Amino acid sequence: MQIKVMEMVGESREGWRSAVQSAVSEASRSVQNIVGVEVVNFTANVDNGKVVDYRANVKIAHTS
């Protein structure tokens, strides 16, 4: 079995979990057989002392 990995950034206003799901959902539009996800980094934008946007840099593994 051959595993391929693609890197993506997911975004959400709800939280990091939603940001990861956003990346997986976007990836599933163009690739099938997603078998795993590795979260590489979490970041966020802050406005006026409050977190307003969450970002998750992820590596998504899928079979070919």
mmCIF file of N, CA, C and O in Angstrom:
data_model
loop_
_atom_site.group_PDB
_atom_site.id
_atom_site.type_symbol
_atom_site.label_atom_id
_atom_site.label_comp_id
_atom_site.label_asym_id
_atom_site.label_seq_id
_atom_site.Cartn_x
_atom_site.Cartn_y
_atom_site.Cartn_z
ATOM 1 N N MET A 1 0.842 -1.175 0.000
ATOM 2 C CA MET A 1 0.000 0.000 0.000
ATOM 3 C C MET A 1 0.890 1.241 0.000
ATOM 4 O O MET A 1 1.878 1.318 0.720
ATOM 5 N N GLN A 2 0.538 2.194 -0.820
ATOM 6 C CA GLN A 2 1.287 3.442 -0.896
ATOM 7 C C GLN A 2 0.487 4.538 -0.191
ATOM 8 O O GLN A 2 -0.699 4.720 -0.454
ATOM 9 N N ILE A 3 1.150 5.268 0.714
ATOM 10 C CA ILE A 3 0.523 6.377 1.440
ATOM 11 C C ILE A 3 1.098 7.678 0.915
ATOM 12 O O ILE A 3 2.315 7.830 0.802
ATOM 13 N N LYS A 4 0.217 8.606 0.588
ATOM 14 C CA LYS A 4 0.642 9.946 0.180
ATOM 15 C C LYS A 4 0.227 10.930 1.265
ATOM 16 O O LYS A 4 -0.748 10.710 1.972
ATOM 17 N N VAL A 5 0.979 12.020 1.374
ATOM 18 C CA VAL A 5 0.700 13.026 2.399
ATOM 19 C C VAL A 5 0.585 14.387 1.735
ATOM 20 O O VAL A 5 1.407 14.752 0.893
ATOM 21 N N MET A 6 -0.468 15.114 2.105
ATOM 22 C CA MET A 6 -0.626 16.480 1.612
ATOM 23 C C MET A 6 -0.724 17.415 2.818
ATOM 24 O O MET A 6 -1.211 17.026 3.869
ATOM 25 N N GLU A 7 -0.199 18.612 2.650
ATOM 26 C CA GLU A 7 -0.244 19.596 3.723
ATOM 27 C C GLU A 7 -1.330 20.616 3.430
ATOM 28 O O GLU A 7 -1.480 21.067 2.294
ATOM 29 N N MET A 8 -2.083 20.971 4.469
ATOM 30 C CA MET A 8 -3.176 21.923 4.314
ATOM 31 C C MET A 8 -3.268 22.798 5.561
ATOM 32 O O MET A 8 -2.725 22.453 6.615
ATOM 33 N N VAL A 9 -3.985 23.898 5.426
ATOM 34 C CA VAL A 9 -4.298 24.764 6.556
ATOM 35 C C VAL A 9 -5.814 24.854 6.642
ATOM 36 O O VAL A 9 -6.484 25.216 5.676
ATOM 37 N N GLY A 10 -6.341 24.498 7.798
ATOM 38 C CA GLY A 10 -7.777 24.626 8.035
ATOM 39 C C GLY A 10 -8.048 25.854 8.883
ATOM 40 O O GLY A 10 -7.229 26.215 9.732
ATOM 41 N N GLU A 11 -9.196 26.488 8.652
ATOM 42 C CA GLU A 11 -9.552 27.691 9.404
ATOM 43 C C GLU A 11 -10.952 27.562 9.972
ATOM 44 O O GLU A 11 -11.820 26.925 9.380
ATOM 45 N N SER A 12 -11.165 28.201 11.136
ATOM 46 C CA SER A 12 -12.475 28.196 11.761
ATOM 47 C C SER A 12 -12.584 29.366 12.724
ATOM 48 O O SER A 12 -11.590 29.796 13.295
ATOM 49 N N ARG A 13 -13.772 29.823 12.930
ATOM 50 C CA ARG A 13 -14.026 30.823 13.968
ATOM 51 C C ARG A 13 -14.479 30.164 15.270
ATOM 52 O O ARG A 13 -14.606 30.821 16.294
ATOM 53 N N GLU A 14 -14.690 28.832 15.234
ATOM 54 C CA GLU A 14 -15.225 28.106 16.382
ATOM 55 C C GLU A 14 -14.157 27.502 17.281
ATOM 56 O O GLU A 14 -14.361 27.381 18.484
ATOM 57 N N GLY A 15 -13.042 27.067 16.701
ATOM 58 C CA GLY A 15 -12.001 26.454 17.522
ATOM 59 C C GLY A 15 -11.054 25.636 16.679
ATOM 60 O O GLY A 15 -11.247 25.457 15.473
ATOM 61 N N TRP A 16 -9.999 25.111 17.334
ATOM 62 C CA TRP A 16 -8.993 24.354 16.599
ATOM 63 C C TRP A 16 -9.534 23.033 16.088
ATOM 64 O O TRP A 16 -9.169 22.594 15.010
ATOM 65 N N ARG A 17 -10.385 22.392 16.841
ATOM 66 C CA ARG A 17 -10.963 21.129 16.366
ATOM 67 C C ARG A 17 -11.724 21.348 15.062
ATOM 68 O O ARG A 17 -11.612 20.562 14.119
ATOM 69 N N SER A 18 -12.473 22.418 14.994
ATOM 70 C CA SER A 18 -13.203 22.750 13.769
ATOM 71 C C SER A 18 -12.254 23.122 12.637
ATOM 72 O O SER A 18 -12.536 22.850 11.473
ATOM 73 N N ALA A 19 -11.140 23.734 12.973
ATOM 74 C CA ALA A 19 -10.144 24.075 11.950
ATOM 75 C C ALA A 19 -9.541 22.807 11.342
ATOM 76 O O ALA A 19 -9.353 22.728 10.124
ATOM 77 N N VAL A 20 -9.263 21.814 12.175
ATOM 78 C CA VAL A 20 -8.744 20.540 11.667
ATOM 79 C C VAL A 20 -9.793 19.878 10.782
ATOM 80 O O VAL A 20 -9.499 19.412 9.680
ATOM 81 N N GLN A 21 -11.040 19.856 11.246
ATOM 82 C CA GLN A 21 -12.111 19.243 10.451
ATOM 83 C C GLN A 21 -12.291 19.965 9.122
ATOM 84 O O GLN A 21 -12.554 19.343 8.096
ATOM 85 N N SER A 22 -12.126 21.275 9.124
ATOM 86 C CA SER A 22 -12.229 22.061 7.896
ATOM 87 C C SER A 22 -11.188 21.614 6.873
ATOM 88 O O SER A 22 -11.494 21.460 5.683
ATOM 89 N N ALA A 23 -9.967 21.392 7.325
ATOM 90 C CA ALA A 23 -8.901 20.937 6.422
ATOM 91 C C ALA A 23 -9.201 19.546 5.881
ATOM 92 O O ALA A 23 -9.036 19.288 4.686
ATOM 93 N N VAL A 24 -9.669 18.650 6.742
ATOM 94 C CA VAL A 24 -9.993 17.294 6.307
ATOM 95 C C VAL A 24 -11.156 17.312 5.321
ATOM 96 O O VAL A 24 -11.130 16.624 4.287
ATOM 97 N N SER A 25 -12.166 18.113 5.598
ATOM 98 C CA SER A 25 -13.314 18.211 4.691
ATOM 99 C C SER A 25 -12.904 18.753 3.328
ATOM 100 O O SER A 25 -13.349 18.254 2.292
ATOM 101 N N GLU A 26 -12.052 19.759 3.329
ATOM 102 C CA GLU A 26 -11.574 20.335 2.067
ATOM 103 C C GLU A 26 -10.751 19.314 1.291
ATOM 104 O O GLU A 26 -10.907 19.169 0.077
ATOM 105 N N ALA A 27 -9.885 18.589 1.973
ATOM 106 C CA ALA A 27 -9.056 17.576 1.311
ATOM 107 C C ALA A 27 -9.916 16.471 0.715
ATOM 108 O O ALA A 27 -9.633 15.973 -0.371
ATOM 109 N N SER A 28 -10.984 16.099 1.398
ATOM 110 C CA SER A 28 -11.827 14.997 0.924
ATOM 111 C C SER A 28 -12.594 15.346 -0.348
ATOM 112 O O SER A 28 -13.132 14.460 -1.007
ATOM 113 N N ARG A 29 -12.605 16.600 -0.716
ATOM 114 C CA ARG A 29 -13.228 16.995 -1.990
ATOM 115 C C ARG A 29 -12.395 16.553 -3.184
ATOM 116 O O ARG A 29 -12.927 16.312 -4.262
ATOM 117 N N SER A 30 -11.078 16.469 -3.002
ATOM 118 C CA SER A 30 -10.217 16.146 -4.130
ATOM 119 C C SER A 30 -9.507 14.797 -4.006
ATOM 120 O O SER A 30 -8.997 14.286 -4.997
ATOM 121 N N VAL A 31 -9.450 14.229 -2.806
ATOM 122 C CA VAL A 31 -8.824 12.920 -2.628
ATOM 123 C C VAL A 31 -9.758 12.011 -1.830
ATOM 124 O O VAL A 31 -10.571 12.479 -1.042
ATOM 125 N N GLN A 32 -9.607 10.715 -2.078
ATOM 126 C CA GLN A 32 -10.394 9.738 -1.335
ATOM 127 C C GLN A 32 -9.466 8.929 -0.443
ATOM 128 O O GLN A 32 -8.247 9.051 -0.514
ATOM 129 N N ASN A 33 -10.057 8.109 0.369
ATOM 130 C CA ASN A 33 -9.307 7.195 1.231
ATOM 131 C C ASN A 33 -8.367 7.900 2.201
ATOM 132 O O ASN A 33 -7.207 7.505 2.361
ATOM 133 N N ILE A 34 -8.839 8.950 2.839
ATOM 134 C CA ILE A 34 -8.045 9.610 3.878
ATOM 135 C C ILE A 34 -7.959 8.657 5.066
ATOM 136 O O ILE A 34 -8.978 8.143 5.538
ATOM 137 N N VAL A 35 -6.723 8.408 5.511
ATOM 138 C CA VAL A 35 -6.519 7.432 6.576
ATOM 139 C C VAL A 35 -5.988 8.045 7.873
ATOM 140 O O VAL A 35 -5.954 7.380 8.904
ATOM 141 N N GLY A 36 -5.560 9.302 7.839
ATOM 142 C CA GLY A 36 -5.040 9.913 9.054
ATOM 143 C C GLY A 36 -4.736 11.385 8.873
ATOM 144 O O GLY A 36 -4.655 11.889 7.752
ATOM 145 N N VAL A 37 -4.581 12.049 9.995
ATOM 146 C CA VAL A 37 -4.223 13.463 9.984
ATOM 147 C C VAL A 37 -3.248 13.721 11.129
ATOM 148 O O VAL A 37 -3.402 13.175 12.225
ATOM 149 N N GLU A 38 -2.209 14.492 10.846
ATOM 150 C CA GLU A 38 -1.246 14.901 11.866
ATOM 151 C C GLU A 38 -1.323 16.410 11.995
ATOM 152 O O GLU A 38 -1.182 17.141 11.009
ATOM 153 N N VAL A 39 -1.570 16.879 13.195
ATOM 154 C CA VAL A 39 -1.600 18.321 13.436
ATOM 155 C C VAL A 39 -0.172 18.780 13.669
ATOM 156 O O VAL A 39 0.503 18.301 14.573
ATOM 157 N N VAL A 40 0.276 19.697 12.823
ATOM 158 C CA VAL A 40 1.652 20.179 12.882
ATOM 159 C C VAL A 40 1.753 21.425 13.756
ATOM 160 O O VAL A 40 2.699 21.590 14.526
ATOM 161 N N ASN A 41 0.747 22.300 13.658
ATOM 162 C CA ASN A 41 0.825 23.583 14.349
ATOM 163 C C ASN A 41 -0.566 24.172 14.517
ATOM 164 O O ASN A 41 -1.425 24.013 13.655
ATOM 165 N N PHE A 42 -0.784 24.844 15.628
ATOM 166 C CA PHE A 42 -2.004 25.616 15.856
ATOM 167 C C PHE A 42 -1.635 27.087 15.949
ATOM 168 O O PHE A 42 -0.660 27.442 16.617
ATOM 169 N N THR A 43 -2.392 27.951 15.292
ATOM 170 C CA THR A 43 -2.210 29.397 15.413
ATOM 171 C C THR A 43 -3.591 30.050 15.493
ATOM 172 O O THR A 43 -4.610 29.417 15.207
ATOM 173 N N ALA A 44 -3.598 31.316 15.855
ATOM 174 C CA ALA A 44 -4.865 32.045 15.940
ATOM 175 C C ALA A 44 -4.630 33.526 15.707
ATOM 176 O O ALA A 44 -3.539 34.038 15.970
ATOM 177 N N ASN A 45 -5.650 34.188 15.218
ATOM 178 C CA ASN A 45 -5.638 35.642 15.105
ATOM 179 C C ASN A 45 -6.377 36.228 16.296
ATOM 180 O O ASN A 45 -7.416 35.702 16.707
ATOM 181 N N VAL A 46 -5.830 37.304 16.817
ATOM 182 C CA VAL A 46 -6.423 37.966 17.973
ATOM 183 C C VAL A 46 -6.828 39.376 17.581
ATOM 184 O O VAL A 46 -6.081 40.083 16.901
ATOM 185 N N ASP A 47 -8.026 39.767 17.984
ATOM 186 C CA ASP A 47 -8.516 41.120 17.720
ATOM 187 C C ASP A 47 -9.089 41.680 19.009
ATOM 188 O O ASP A 47 -9.983 41.082 19.609
ATOM 189 N N ASN A 48 -8.549 42.780 19.432
ATOM 190 C CA ASN A 48 -9.041 43.458 20.627
ATOM 191 C C ASN A 48 -9.001 42.556 21.863
ATOM 192 O O ASN A 48 -9.923 42.532 22.672
ATOM 193 N N GLY A 49 -7.945 41.752 21.970
ATOM 194 C CA GLY A 49 -7.774 40.896 23.130
ATOM 195 C C GLY A 49 -8.560 39.594 23.094
ATOM 196 O O GLY A 49 -8.586 38.874 24.078
ATOM 197 N N LYS A 50 -9.194 39.272 21.958
ATOM 198 C CA LYS A 50 -9.979 38.042 21.862
ATOM 199 C C LYS A 50 -9.572 37.248 20.631
ATOM 200 O O LYS A 50 -9.293 37.814 19.580
ATOM 201 N N VAL A 51 -9.541 35.930 20.775
ATOM 202 C CA VAL A 51 -9.244 35.056 19.636
ATOM 203 C C VAL A 51 -10.437 35.097 18.689
ATOM 204 O O VAL A 51 -11.581 34.883 19.112
ATOM 205 N N VAL A 52 -10.156 35.406 17.418
ATOM 206 C CA VAL A 52 -11.251 35.531 16.447
ATOM 207 C C VAL A 52 -11.181 34.503 15.328
ATOM 208 O O VAL A 52 -12.202 34.195 14.709
ATOM 209 N N ASP A 53 -10.014 33.980 15.025
ATOM 210 C CA ASP A 53 -9.847 32.972 13.980
ATOM 211 C C ASP A 53 -8.829 31.939 14.439
ATOM 212 O O ASP A 53 -7.766 32.297 14.944
ATOM 213 N N TYR A 54 -9.163 30.677 14.236
ATOM 214 C CA TYR A 54 -8.277 29.569 14.587
ATOM 215 C C TYR A 54 -7.748 28.938 13.310
ATOM 216 O O TYR A 54 -8.500 28.783 12.343
ATOM 217 N N ARG A 55 -6.473 28.562 13.320
ATOM 218 C CA ARG A 55 -5.866 27.895 12.165
ATOM 219 C C ARG A 55 -5.133 26.646 12.634
ATOM 220 O O ARG A 55 -4.506 26.651 13.693
ATOM 221 N N ALA A 56 -5.223 25.608 11.802
ATOM 222 C CA ALA A 56 -4.507 24.372 12.089
ATOM 223 C C ALA A 56 -3.734 23.954 10.831
ATOM 224 O O ALA A 56 -4.335 23.791 9.778
ATOM 225 N N ASN A 57 -2.417 23.864 10.961
ATOM 226 C CA ASN A 57 -1.597 23.328 9.878
ATOM 227 C C ASN A 57 -1.566 21.818 10.077
ATOM 228 O O ASN A 57 -1.191 21.344 11.156
ATOM 229 N N VAL A 58 -1.973 21.081 9.048
ATOM 230 C CA VAL A 58 -2.082 19.630 9.179
ATOM 231 C C VAL A 58 -1.435 18.916 7.998
ATOM 232 O O VAL A 58 -1.277 19.484 6.929
ATOM 233 N N LYS A 59 -1.065 17.664 8.231
ATOM 234 C CA LYS A 59 -0.623 16.755 7.176
ATOM 235 C C LYS A 59 -1.694 15.666 7.094
ATOM 236 O O LYS A 59 -2.017 15.041 8.112
ATOM 237 N N ILE A 60 -2.238 15.489 5.912
ATOM 238 C CA ILE A 60 -3.317 14.528 5.706
ATOM 239 C C ILE A 60 -2.784 13.364 4.891
ATOM 240 O O ILE A 60 -2.265 13.550 3.794
ATOM 241 N N ALA A 61 -2.906 12.164 5.446
ATOM 242 C CA ALA A 61 -2.434 10.948 4.788
ATOM 243 C C ALA A 61 -3.595 10.269 4.072
ATOM 244 O O ALA A 61 -4.694 10.159 4.626
ATOM 245 N N HIS A 62 -3.330 9.812 2.829
ATOM 246 C CA HIS A 62 -4.357 9.107 2.082
ATOM 247 C C HIS A 62 -3.699 8.041 1.221
ATOM 248 O O HIS A 62 -2.519 8.116 0.895
ATOM 249 N N THR A 63 -4.470 7.027 0.875
ATOM 250 C CA THR A 63 -3.951 5.978 0.008
ATOM 251 C C THR A 63 -4.256 6.343 -1.430
ATOM 252 O O THR A 63 -5.195 7.074 -1.718
ATOM 253 N N SER A 64 -3.437 5.824 -2.336
ATOM 254 C CA SER A 64 -3.638 6.168 -3.749
ATOM 255 C C SER A 64 -4.466 5.143 -4.461
ATOM 256 O O SER A 64 -4.912 4.172 -3.953
#
